[in-house]
mmCIF file of C-alpha atoms in Angstrom:
data_model
loop_
_atom_site.group_PDB
_atom_site.id
_atom_site.type_symbol
_atom_site.label_atom_id
_atom_site.label_comp_id
_atom_site.label_asym_id
_atom_site.label_seq_id
_atom_site.Cartn_x
_atom_site.Cartn_y
_atom_site.Cartn_z
ATOM 1 C CA MET A 773 86.250 84.500 118.262
ATOM 2 C CA THR A 774 88.314 87.404 119.567
ATOM 3 C CA VAL A 775 91.980 87.071 118.696
ATOM 4 C CA ARG A 776 94.868 88.712 120.493
ATOM 5 C CA VAL A 777 97.352 90.216 118.056
ATOM 6 C CA LEU A 778 100.744 91.580 119.031
ATOM 7 C CA LEU A 779 102.254 94.081 116.611
ATOM 8 C CA THR A 780 105.890 95.045 116.990
ATOM 9 C CA THR A 781 108.469 97.158 115.185
ATOM 10 C CA TRP A 782 111.688 98.960 115.935
ATOM 11 C CA ALA A 783 111.998 102.593 116.689
ATOM 12 C CA TRP A 784 111.560 104.498 113.445
ATOM 13 C CA PRO A 785 108.147 105.824 112.410
ATOM 14 C CA SER A 786 108.723 104.795 108.786
ATOM 15 C CA HIS A 787 108.447 101.156 109.911
ATOM 16 C CA LEU A 788 105.479 101.744 112.226
ATOM 17 C CA TYR A 789 103.282 103.751 109.863
ATOM 18 C CA PRO A 790 102.640 100.972 107.291
ATOM 19 C CA MET A 791 101.335 98.758 110.127
ATOM 20 C CA VAL A 792 98.855 101.288 111.515
ATOM 21 C CA PRO A 793 95.915 100.722 109.095
ATOM 22 C CA LEU A 794 96.085 96.973 109.768
ATOM 23 C CA GLY A 795 96.003 97.701 113.507
ATOM 24 C CA TRP A 796 92.893 99.836 112.963
ATOM 25 C CA ALA A 797 91.244 97.096 110.927
ATOM 26 C CA LEU A 798 91.922 94.494 113.612
ATOM 27 C CA LEU A 799 90.482 96.761 116.298
ATOM 28 C CA ALA A 800 87.422 97.604 114.207
ATOM 29 C CA ALA A 801 86.764 93.873 113.783
ATOM 30 C CA GLY A 802 86.702 93.483 117.560
ATOM 31 C CA HIS A 803 90.124 91.961 118.127
ATOM 32 C CA ASP A 804 92.570 92.834 120.905
ATOM 33 C CA VAL A 805 95.700 94.628 119.705
ATOM 34 C CA ARG A 806 98.902 95.735 121.412
ATOM 35 C CA VAL A 807 101.976 97.332 119.809
ATOM 36 C CA ALA A 808 105.342 96.514 121.410
ATOM 37 C CA VAL A 809 107.888 99.254 120.723
ATOM 38 C CA GLY A 810 110.817 100.994 122.320
ATOM 39 C CA PRO A 811 110.307 104.216 124.319
ATOM 40 C CA ALA A 812 111.139 106.443 121.334
ATOM 41 C CA LEU A 813 108.117 105.174 119.403
ATOM 42 C CA ALA A 814 105.486 104.858 122.131
ATOM 43 C CA ASP A 815 104.092 108.359 121.573
ATOM 44 C CA ALA A 816 103.746 107.760 117.828
ATOM 45 C CA VAL A 817 101.737 104.600 118.564
ATOM 46 C CA ASN A 818 99.487 106.560 120.922
ATOM 47 C CA ARG A 819 98.947 109.327 118.350
ATOM 48 C CA ALA A 820 97.962 106.687 115.808
ATOM 49 C CA GLY A 821 95.143 105.549 118.106
ATOM 50 C CA LEU A 822 96.748 102.222 119.070
ATOM 51 C CA THR A 823 97.893 100.897 122.455
ATOM 52 C CA PRO A 824 101.654 100.826 122.975
ATOM 53 C CA VAL A 825 103.555 98.391 125.150
ATOM 54 C CA THR A 826 106.910 99.970 125.932
ATOM 55 C CA VAL A 827 109.848 97.575 125.979
ATOM 56 C CA THR A 828 113.517 98.268 126.574
ATOM 57 C CA ASP A 829 115.264 99.218 123.350
ATOM 58 C CA GLU A 830 118.718 100.684 123.808
ATOM 59 C CA ALA A 831 119.873 100.374 120.215
ATOM 60 C CA ASP A 832 121.582 103.454 118.808
ATOM 61 C CA LEU A 833 119.849 103.299 115.432
ATOM 62 C CA VAL A 834 121.475 106.404 114.013
ATOM 63 C CA GLY A 835 124.886 105.219 115.188
ATOM 64 C CA MET A 836 124.361 101.731 113.744
ATOM 65 C CA THR A 837 123.153 103.120 110.445
ATOM 66 C CA THR A 838 126.103 105.469 110.070
ATOM 67 C CA ALA A 839 128.745 103.032 111.386
ATOM 68 C CA PRO A 840 131.807 102.533 109.139
ATOM 69 C CA ALA A 841 130.490 99.262 107.663
ATOM 70 C CA LEU A 842 127.283 100.959 106.517
ATOM 71 C CA THR A 843 128.122 104.625 105.981
ATOM 72 C CA SER A 844 128.439 104.229 102.222
ATOM 73 C CA TRP A 845 125.241 102.116 101.997
ATOM 74 C CA HIS A 846 123.354 105.402 101.837
ATOM 75 C CA LYS A 847 125.660 106.954 99.228
ATOM 76 C CA GLN A 848 126.079 104.194 96.689
ATOM 77 C CA SER A 849 126.811 104.372 93.011
ATOM 78 C CA ARG A 850 124.400 102.411 90.847
ATOM 79 C CA TRP A 851 124.076 98.679 91.511
ATOM 80 C CA THR A 852 123.164 96.586 88.501
ATOM 81 C CA THR A 853 119.405 96.548 88.003
ATOM 82 C CA ASP A 854 118.927 92.797 88.439
ATOM 83 C CA TRP A 855 121.333 92.238 91.338
ATOM 84 C CA TYR A 856 118.631 91.011 93.696
ATOM 85 C CA GLY A 857 118.538 87.222 93.565
ATOM 86 C CA ARG A 858 121.771 87.154 91.550
ATOM 87 C CA PRO A 859 124.539 87.608 94.128
ATOM 88 C CA GLU A 860 127.191 86.682 91.580
ATOM 89 C CA LEU A 861 126.656 90.148 90.091
ATOM 90 C CA LEU A 862 127.800 91.828 93.295
ATOM 91 C CA SER A 863 131.371 92.679 94.168
ATOM 92 C CA ALA A 864 132.921 91.356 97.367
ATOM 93 C CA GLY A 865 132.520 94.794 98.950
ATOM 94 C CA GLN A 866 128.845 94.970 97.998
ATOM 95 C CA ARG A 867 128.204 91.524 99.450
ATOM 96 C CA GLU A 868 129.933 92.512 102.682
ATOM 97 C CA MET A 869 127.808 95.658 102.891
ATOM 98 C CA TYR A 870 124.636 93.649 102.281
ATOM 99 C CA ALA A 871 125.567 91.286 105.145
ATOM 100 C CA ALA A 872 126.423 94.243 107.412
ATOM 101 C CA LEU A 873 122.853 95.480 107.036
ATOM 102 C CA GLY A 874 121.611 92.086 108.261
ATOM 103 C CA HIS A 875 123.924 92.286 111.275
ATOM 104 C CA LYS A 876 122.535 95.737 112.068
ATOM 105 C CA GLN A 877 118.963 94.443 111.917
ATOM 106 C CA THR A 878 119.904 91.537 114.173
ATOM 107 C CA ALA A 879 121.569 93.873 116.670
ATOM 108 C CA MET A 880 118.420 95.994 116.745
ATOM 109 C CA ALA A 881 116.396 92.863 117.500
ATOM 110 C CA ALA A 882 118.804 91.819 120.246
ATOM 111 C CA SER A 883 118.295 95.153 122.013
ATOM 112 C CA MET A 884 114.519 94.677 122.351
ATOM 113 C CA VAL A 885 113.857 90.934 122.071
ATOM 114 C CA LYS A 886 113.739 90.207 125.812
ATOM 115 C CA GLY A 887 111.083 92.847 126.404
ATOM 116 C CA VAL A 888 108.988 91.674 123.459
ATOM 117 C CA VAL A 889 109.224 88.013 124.502
ATOM 118 C CA ASP A 890 108.516 88.788 128.174
ATOM 119 C CA PHE A 891 105.351 90.669 127.267
ATOM 120 C CA ALA A 892 104.279 88.023 124.775
ATOM 121 C CA VAL A 893 104.695 85.245 127.363
ATOM 122 C CA ALA A 894 102.597 87.225 129.851
ATOM 123 C CA TRP A 895 99.872 88.376 127.415
ATOM 124 C CA ARG A 896 99.727 85.234 125.237
ATOM 125 C CA PRO A 897 98.871 86.632 121.785
ATOM 126 C CA ASP A 898 97.390 84.269 119.198
ATOM 127 C CA LEU A 899 99.304 85.941 116.360
ATOM 128 C CA VAL A 900 102.396 88.127 116.097
ATOM 129 C CA VAL A 901 102.572 90.704 113.306
ATOM 130 C CA HIS A 902 105.988 92.286 112.973
ATOM 131 C CA ASP A 903 107.787 94.633 110.665
ATOM 132 C CA ALA A 904 109.729 92.695 108.043
ATOM 133 C CA VAL A 905 113.113 93.362 109.686
ATOM 134 C CA THR A 906 111.975 93.338 113.315
ATOM 135 C CA PHE A 907 113.277 89.894 114.176
ATOM 136 C CA ALA A 908 112.176 90.258 117.815
ATOM 137 C CA GLY A 909 108.632 89.523 116.636
ATOM 138 C CA LEU A 910 109.789 86.442 114.767
ATOM 139 C CA VAL A 911 111.479 85.195 117.962
ATOM 140 C CA ALA A 912 108.383 85.900 120.079
ATOM 141 C CA GLY A 913 106.214 83.847 117.736
ATOM 142 C CA ALA A 914 108.693 80.971 117.883
ATOM 143 C CA VAL A 915 108.874 81.056 121.698
ATOM 144 C CA LEU A 916 105.082 80.975 122.023
ATOM 145 C CA GLY A 917 104.583 78.520 119.186
ATOM 146 C CA VAL A 918 102.128 80.869 117.442
ATOM 147 C CA PRO A 919 102.169 81.986 113.810
ATOM 148 C CA SER A 920 103.712 85.253 112.721
ATOM 149 C CA ALA A 921 103.152 87.581 109.791
ATOM 150 C CA ALA A 922 105.617 90.193 108.529
ATOM 151 C CA THR A 923 104.498 93.530 107.115
ATOM 152 C CA LEU A 924 106.385 94.918 104.143
ATOM 153 C CA TRP A 925 106.589 98.691 103.800
ATOM 154 C CA GLY A 926 106.610 99.022 100.021
ATOM 155 C CA ASN A 927 109.972 97.468 99.157
ATOM 156 C CA ILE A 928 109.600 95.497 95.945
ATOM 157 C CA ALA A 929 111.743 92.547 97.127
ATOM 158 C CA LEU A 930 111.712 90.563 100.365
ATOM 159 C CA PRO A 931 114.403 91.829 102.787
ATOM 160 C CA GLU A 932 116.461 88.806 103.791
ATOM 161 C CA HIS A 933 119.786 90.314 104.750
ATOM 162 C CA HIS A 934 120.117 87.879 107.672
ATOM 163 C CA LEU A 935 120.523 84.997 105.204
ATOM 164 C CA ASP A 936 123.683 84.191 103.270
ATOM 165 C CA LEU A 937 123.308 85.416 99.693
ATOM 166 C CA PHE A 938 124.544 82.137 98.224
ATOM 167 C CA SER A 939 123.577 79.364 100.657
ATOM 168 C CA GLY A 940 120.468 80.899 102.219
ATOM 169 C CA GLU A 941 121.733 79.888 105.669
ATOM 170 C CA PRO A 942 121.055 82.264 108.579
ATOM 171 C CA ALA A 943 123.932 84.245 110.091
ATOM 172 C CA ALA A 944 125.294 83.099 113.447
ATOM 173 C CA ASP A 945 124.127 86.244 115.286
ATOM 174 C CA PHE A 946 120.598 85.722 113.952
ATOM 175 C CA VAL A 947 120.574 82.107 115.200
ATOM 176 C CA ALA A 948 121.785 83.371 118.590
ATOM 177 C CA LEU A 949 118.556 85.386 118.985
ATOM 178 C CA PHE A 950 116.632 82.101 119.149
ATOM 179 C CA ASP A 951 119.279 80.151 121.080
ATOM 180 C CA ARG A 952 118.848 82.687 123.861
ATOM 181 C CA PHE A 953 115.333 81.322 124.458
ATOM 182 C CA GLY A 954 116.012 77.687 123.661
ATOM 183 C CA VAL A 955 113.961 77.543 120.463
ATOM 184 C CA ALA A 956 114.863 76.552 116.926
ATOM 185 C CA PRO A 957 115.552 79.482 114.586
ATOM 186 C CA LYS A 958 112.746 80.536 112.283
ATOM 187 C CA THR A 959 114.172 82.348 109.282
ATOM 188 C CA SER A 960 110.934 83.729 107.839
ATOM 189 C CA PRO A 961 107.356 84.450 108.892
ATOM 190 C CA ASP A 962 104.407 82.216 108.056
ATOM 191 C CA VAL A 963 103.240 84.856 105.601
ATOM 192 C CA TRP A 964 104.349 88.229 104.250
ATOM 193 C CA ILE A 965 101.781 91.043 104.064
ATOM 194 C CA ASP A 966 102.647 92.862 100.837
ATOM 195 C CA PRO A 967 101.199 96.270 99.906
ATOM 196 C CA CYS A 968 102.996 96.408 96.535
ATOM 197 C CA PRO A 969 100.639 96.186 93.554
ATOM 198 C CA PRO A 970 101.319 92.926 91.681
ATOM 199 C CA SER A 971 102.706 94.774 88.668
ATOM 200 C CA MET A 972 105.254 96.562 90.883
ATOM 201 C CA GLY A 973 106.622 93.838 93.155
ATOM 202 C CA LEU A 974 109.286 91.310 92.207
ATOM 203 C CA PRO A 975 108.084 87.683 92.032
ATOM 204 C CA SER A 976 108.869 85.350 94.919
ATOM 205 C CA ALA A 977 107.946 81.837 95.977
ATOM 206 C CA ALA A 978 107.390 83.012 99.565
ATOM 207 C CA PRO A 979 103.751 83.011 100.779
ATOM 208 C CA ARG A 980 102.361 86.526 100.481
ATOM 209 C CA LEU A 981 99.034 88.144 101.221
ATOM 210 C CA PRO A 982 98.454 91.051 98.850
ATOM 211 C CA CYS A 983 97.035 94.077 100.613
ATOM 212 C CA ARG A 984 95.863 97.452 99.386
ATOM 213 C CA TYR A 985 98.128 100.197 100.649
ATOM 214 C CA VAL A 986 96.291 102.630 102.916
ATOM 215 C CA PRO A 987 98.446 105.697 103.568
ATOM 216 C CA TYR A 988 99.174 106.762 107.098
ATOM 217 C CA ASN A 989 101.918 109.380 107.198
ATOM 218 C CA GLY A 990 101.366 110.461 110.782
ATOM 219 C CA PRO A 991 98.706 112.790 112.209
ATOM 220 C CA GLY A 992 98.106 116.191 110.662
ATOM 221 C CA ALA A 993 95.499 118.623 109.387
ATOM 222 C CA ALA A 994 94.951 119.792 105.815
ATOM 223 C CA PRO A 995 95.743 123.497 105.296
ATOM 224 C CA ASP A 996 93.056 125.625 103.665
ATOM 225 C CA TRP A 997 95.155 126.269 100.537
ATOM 226 C CA LEU A 998 94.776 122.611 99.569
ATOM 227 C CA LEU A 999 91.067 123.249 98.974
ATOM 228 C CA GLU A 1000 91.883 125.425 95.954
ATOM 229 C CA PRO A 1001 93.195 123.990 92.662
ATOM 230 C CA PRO A 1002 96.830 125.070 92.146
ATOM 231 C CA ALA A 1003 97.292 127.939 89.686
ATOM 232 C CA ARG A 1004 100.348 126.179 88.225
ATOM 233 C CA ARG A 1005 101.551 122.606 88.093
ATOM 234 C CA ARG A 1006 102.501 121.666 91.623
ATOM 235 C CA VAL A 1007 105.682 119.709 92.405
ATOM 236 C CA CYS A 1008 106.393 118.268 95.843
ATOM 237 C CA LEU A 1009 109.981 117.832 97.030
ATOM 238 C CA THR A 1010 110.421 115.650 100.095
ATOM 239 C CA TRP A 1011 113.186 113.497 101.522
ATOM 240 C CA GLY A 1012 111.511 111.156 104.023
ATOM 241 C CA ILE A 1013 111.620 110.792 107.795
ATOM 242 C CA THR A 1014 114.462 108.296 107.981
ATOM 243 C CA SER A 1015 116.773 110.138 105.603
ATOM 244 C CA GLY A 1016 116.212 113.299 107.600
ATOM 245 C CA ARG A 1017 117.289 111.572 110.789
ATOM 246 C CA ILE A 1018 120.445 109.952 109.459
ATOM 247 C CA GLY A 1019 121.389 112.716 107.036
ATOM 248 C CA SER A 1020 121.669 110.449 104.014
ATOM 249 C CA GLY A 1021 121.085 110.741 100.342
ATOM 250 C CA GLY A 1022 119.919 114.329 100.096
ATOM 251 C CA GLY A 1023 121.506 117.526 101.235
ATOM 252 C CA PRO A 1024 121.328 121.157 100.193
ATOM 253 C CA ASP A 1025 122.913 120.493 96.786
ATOM 254 C CA VAL A 1026 120.098 118.188 95.630
ATOM 255 C CA PHE A 1027 117.451 120.445 97.143
ATOM 256 C CA ASP A 1028 118.896 123.536 95.477
ATOM 257 C CA GLN A 1029 119.197 121.805 92.117
ATOM 258 C CA VAL A 1030 115.586 120.587 92.228
ATOM 259 C CA VAL A 1031 114.405 124.045 93.245
ATOM 260 C CA ASP A 1032 116.201 125.544 90.247
ATOM 261 C CA ALA A 1033 114.766 122.920 87.893
ATOM 262 C CA VAL A 1034 111.195 123.479 89.084
ATOM 263 C CA THR A 1035 111.588 127.253 88.790
ATOM 264 C CA GLU A 1036 112.783 126.953 85.196
ATOM 265 C CA LEU A 1037 109.773 124.749 84.356
ATOM 266 C CA ASP A 1038 107.286 127.302 85.698
ATOM 267 C CA ALA A 1039 105.818 125.064 88.383
ATOM 268 C CA GLU A 1040 104.765 125.672 91.975
ATOM 269 C CA LEU A 1041 107.118 124.029 94.468
ATOM 270 C CA VAL A 1042 106.094 122.598 97.842
ATOM 271 C CA LEU A 1043 108.844 121.398 100.192
ATOM 272 C CA ALA A 1044 107.368 118.768 102.522
ATOM 273 C CA LEU A 1045 109.850 118.349 105.378
ATOM 274 C CA SER A 1046 109.925 116.766 108.807
ATOM 275 C CA ASP A 1047 111.814 119.859 109.988
ATOM 276 C CA ALA A 1048 111.137 123.139 108.177
ATOM 277 C CA GLY A 1049 114.444 124.417 109.519
ATOM 278 C CA ASN A 1050 116.201 122.222 106.943
ATOM 279 C CA ALA A 1051 114.714 124.148 104.013
ATOM 280 C CA PRO A 1052 117.247 125.761 101.656
ATOM 281 C CA ALA A 1053 117.788 129.485 101.907
ATOM 282 C CA ASN A 1054 116.642 131.980 99.265
ATOM 283 C CA LEU A 1055 113.702 129.978 97.948
ATOM 284 C CA PRO A 1056 111.827 131.441 94.972
ATOM 285 C CA ALA A 1057 108.746 133.532 95.659
ATOM 286 C CA GLY A 1058 105.634 131.414 95.950
ATOM 287 C CA THR A 1059 107.440 128.341 97.294
ATOM 288 C CA ARG A 1060 105.599 126.665 100.138
ATOM 289 C CA VAL A 1061 107.447 124.951 102.988
ATOM 290 C CA VAL A 1062 105.320 122.612 105.100
ATOM 291 C CA GLU A 1063 106.352 120.664 108.175
ATOM 292 C CA ASN A 1064 104.946 117.205 108.978
ATOM 293 C CA LEU A 1065 102.068 117.578 106.527
ATOM 294 C CA PRO A 1066 100.832 114.050 105.707
ATOM 295 C CA LEU A 1067 101.735 113.348 102.091
ATOM 296 C CA SER A 1068 98.374 111.682 101.544
ATOM 297 C CA LEU A 1069 96.797 115.133 101.910
ATOM 298 C CA LEU A 1070 99.282 116.890 99.626
ATOM 299 C CA LEU A 1071 100.167 114.520 96.780
ATOM 300 C CA PRO A 1072 96.728 114.249 95.114
ATOM 301 C CA SER A 1073 97.120 117.926 94.157
ATOM 302 C CA CYS A 1074 100.621 117.444 92.703
ATOM 303 C CA ALA A 1075 101.664 116.879 89.099
ATOM 304 C CA ALA A 1076 104.936 115.274 90.266
ATOM 305 C CA VAL A 1077 106.855 114.392 93.423
ATOM 306 C CA VAL A 1078 110.641 114.293 93.864
ATOM 307 C CA HIS A 1079 111.982 112.034 96.612
ATOM 308 C CA GLN A 1080 114.621 109.487 97.610
ATOM 309 C CA GLY A 1081 112.600 106.322 96.973
ATOM 310 C CA GLY A 1082 111.687 105.424 100.545
ATOM 311 C CA GLY A 1083 108.788 103.034 101.036
ATOM 312 C CA GLY A 1084 106.294 105.450 102.587
ATOM 313 C CA THR A 1085 106.754 108.205 100.006
ATOM 314 C CA THR A 1086 106.818 105.760 97.095
ATOM 315 C CA MET A 1087 103.670 103.946 98.144
ATOM 316 C CA THR A 1088 101.755 107.124 98.996
ATOM 317 C CA SER A 1089 102.712 108.476 95.565
ATOM 318 C CA VAL A 1090 101.436 105.285 93.917
ATOM 319 C CA TRP A 1091 98.220 105.562 95.975
ATOM 320 C CA SER A 1092 97.697 109.156 94.828
ATOM 321 C CA GLY A 1093 98.540 108.412 91.181
ATOM 322 C CA THR A 1094 101.347 110.987 91.169
ATOM 323 C CA PRO A 1095 104.284 110.635 88.744
ATOM 324 C CA GLN A 1096 107.572 110.340 90.608
ATOM 325 C CA LEU A 1097 111.174 111.447 90.183
ATOM 326 C CA ILE A 1098 113.229 109.158 92.413
ATOM 327 C CA VAL A 1099 116.773 110.279 93.263
ATOM 328 C CA SER A 1100 117.979 107.117 94.989
ATOM 329 C CA PRO A 1101 120.868 106.967 97.476
ATOM 330 C CA ARG A 1102 120.957 103.237 98.242
ATOM 331 C CA PRO A 1103 120.427 99.881 96.510
ATOM 332 C CA GLU A 1104 116.888 98.943 97.531
ATOM 333 C CA GLN A 1105 115.695 102.413 96.537
ATOM 334 C CA MET A 1106 117.508 101.996 93.224
ATOM 335 C CA MET A 1107 115.511 98.808 92.650
ATOM 336 C CA THR A 1108 112.311 100.738 93.302
ATOM 337 C CA GLY A 1109 113.329 103.573 90.999
ATOM 338 C CA ASP A 1110 114.272 101.190 88.199
ATOM 339 C CA ARG A 1111 111.022 99.246 88.548
ATOM 340 C CA LEU A 1112 108.761 102.312 88.519
ATOM 341 C CA GLU A 1113 110.660 103.737 85.562
ATOM 342 C CA GLN A 1114 110.117 100.449 83.698
ATOM 343 C CA LEU A 1115 106.394 100.798 84.412
ATOM 344 C CA GLY A 1116 106.429 104.358 83.038
ATOM 345 C CA ALA A 1117 105.209 105.938 86.292
ATOM 346 C CA ALA A 1118 108.536 107.494 87.281
ATOM 347 C CA ARG A 1119 111.947 108.707 86.259
ATOM 348 C CA HIS A 1120 114.970 107.474 88.190
ATOM 349 C CA LEU A 1121 118.317 109.125 88.871
ATOM 350 C CA VAL A 1122 121.014 107.808 91.218
ATOM 351 C CA ARG A 1123 122.121 110.217 93.900
ATOM 352 C CA GLY A 1124 125.720 108.978 93.783
ATOM 353 C CA GLU A 1125 125.957 109.581 90.037
ATOM 354 C CA LEU A 1126 124.625 113.132 90.381
ATOM 355 C CA ALA A 1127 127.153 113.817 93.149
ATOM 356 C CA ALA A 1128 129.986 112.412 91.025
ATOM 357 C CA ASP A 1129 129.117 114.731 88.112
ATOM 358 C CA PRO A 1130 127.696 117.890 89.729
ATOM 359 C CA GLY A 1131 128.059 119.875 86.525
ATOM 360 C CA SER A 1132 125.463 117.778 84.706
ATOM 361 C CA ALA A 1133 123.131 117.262 87.681
ATOM 362 C CA PRO A 1134 120.908 120.323 87.055
ATOM 363 C CA THR A 1135 120.409 119.331 83.418
ATOM 364 C CA GLN A 1136 119.559 115.728 84.348
ATOM 365 C CA LEU A 1137 117.069 116.830 87.007
ATOM 366 C CA ARG A 1138 115.435 119.362 84.718
ATOM 367 C CA SER A 1139 115.156 116.839 81.892
ATOM 368 C CA ALA A 1140 113.635 114.184 84.175
ATOM 369 C CA LEU A 1141 111.116 116.616 85.635
ATOM 370 C CA SER A 1142 110.209 117.912 82.203
ATOM 371 C CA ALA A 1143 109.534 114.344 81.054
ATOM 372 C CA LEU A 1144 107.092 113.934 83.944
ATOM 373 C CA LEU A 1145 105.352 117.291 83.595
ATOM 374 C CA ASP A 1146 105.221 117.822 79.839
ATOM 375 C CA SER A 1147 104.080 114.373 78.718
ATOM 376 C CA SER A 1148 100.819 112.581 79.454
ATOM 377 C CA GLY A 1149 102.498 109.160 79.537
ATOM 378 C CA PRO A 1150 103.776 109.194 83.153
ATOM 379 C CA ALA A 1151 100.415 110.402 84.480
ATOM 380 C CA ARG A 1152 98.604 107.613 82.615
ATOM 381 C CA ALA A 1153 101.075 105.012 83.884
ATOM 382 C CA ALA A 1154 100.766 106.358 87.437
ATOM 383 C CA THR A 1155 96.971 106.090 87.193
ATOM 384 C CA THR A 1156 97.219 102.502 85.941
ATOM 385 C CA LEU A 1157 99.512 101.619 88.849
ATOM 386 C CA ARG A 1158 97.131 103.289 91.297
ATOM 387 C CA ASP A 1159 94.244 101.243 89.892
ATOM 388 C CA ASP A 1160 96.313 98.087 90.354
ATOM 389 C CA MET A 1161 96.904 99.050 93.981
ATOM 390 C CA LEU A 1162 93.259 99.857 94.700
ATOM 391 C CA ALA A 1163 92.144 96.516 93.265
ATOM 392 C CA GLN A 1164 93.931 94.648 96.075
ATOM 393 C CA PRO A 1165 92.153 93.491 99.272
ATOM 394 C CA SER A 1166 91.890 96.165 101.954
ATOM 395 C CA PRO A 1167 93.367 95.739 105.456
ATOM 396 C CA ALA A 1168 89.813 94.992 106.610
ATOM 397 C CA ASP A 1169 89.606 92.192 104.035
ATOM 398 C CA LEU A 1170 92.821 90.728 105.424
ATOM 399 C CA VAL A 1171 91.574 90.488 109.012
ATOM 400 C CA PRO A 1172 89.598 87.217 108.682
ATOM 401 C CA ARG A 1173 92.436 85.664 106.717
ATOM 402 C CA LEU A 1174 94.964 86.572 109.414
ATOM 403 C CA THR A 1175 92.736 85.495 112.273
ATOM 404 C CA SER A 1176 92.126 82.195 110.511
ATOM 405 C CA LEU A 1177 95.889 81.714 110.514
ATOM 406 C CA ALA A 1178 95.812 82.063 114.291
ATOM 407 C CA GLU A 1179 92.724 79.890 114.718
ATOM 408 C CA GLU A 1180 93.740 77.088 112.388
ATOM 409 C CA ASP A 1181 97.406 77.040 113.409
ATOM 410 C CA ARG A 1182 98.914 77.315 109.899
ATOM 411 C CA SER A 1183 96.492 74.820 108.360
ATOM 412 C CA GLY A 1184 96.477 74.001 104.676
ATOM 413 C CA GLN A 1185 93.108 75.706 104.330
ATOM 414 C CA PHE A 1186 94.678 79.062 105.068
ATOM 415 C CA ARG A 1187 97.554 78.536 102.671
ATOM 416 C CA LYS A 1188 95.102 78.138 99.781
ATOM 417 C CA ASP A 1189 94.249 81.822 100.233
ATOM 418 C CA ILE A 1190 97.838 83.012 99.972
ATOM 419 C CA ARG A 1191 99.230 84.368 96.708
#
């Protein structure tokens, strides 16, 4: 049976890219796939070899993300390690900021939900697969009465900012998304598709399908120099697509400090940037600056990678078995950094703490990098984590399980297969 599957996400590539390998797997199995996105993302869908459906999306994502209620979300001091699931540990200001993120996600959904629902009603998909915080897909599934699945992008905890931290009740603006179409609110998908290796993710009672992470970092060719083994230990410094667009978490100071630390440790530095024009001035001789080079091509040759803890970079680093230095700017990235450090595959520093004590920042960065490069422990732990990831079902393995969800209409038989 051929199944129609509607994929949808909002307009940042970092939320599209984790969905692409599943789209390929569905197509390869003979199913019909469309990807509903705003105009800003249609070309990226095309370049990934999938079929876009362009819907109206007038949300100012950069403006929403840098609005007063959320500006400091990307420049936070350390949140307590076990805050997730324990809201009593958060201050009133932290709880307000957490809720503001949910309101932003709901506003993004409101800007595109009519277009997604209109197309879904016309095309009649059997299953909706949406990014974890693209609530427009959740609404479309509810309107059609078909199951939905949410794709996680490597975050170790389920993102549920639209729910009250204490009561679990949905926010009024989230409920309004469903009221608009006369359907009861659905606060979560039928199943979460989770690429985190079991040892990395936080436990949850929510139904999850484990899935092997397959890296897609956008199109790109491998340069010839990657064919040769590096003469020195290679360190990649990157700061992610999203952070580059909103200007959060990094900045010349962190870049310069990492450059100095790598130089002192006698390692080769590669700056992997979405815009090479953002590279620091006066880089040491031998430094490579690459623009839009897929990390899956670069990281297998690296002894370490320094980044902000975003989902795509983190998961591609786990896939490649590369030890990581995470310099986290915001709470969910702090959770990731803490977790990977606990597993021994990373070192974690908080961007806000480095900024608050700039005099000690170079020493902290150098010490963390030295721990990754000069000891065999992080490399062994990174290899163990990679093996855990590769042992999970592939996107192709997930296809019959997802299509059975559509065919059996959320039957108990399907739920037996869910972790």
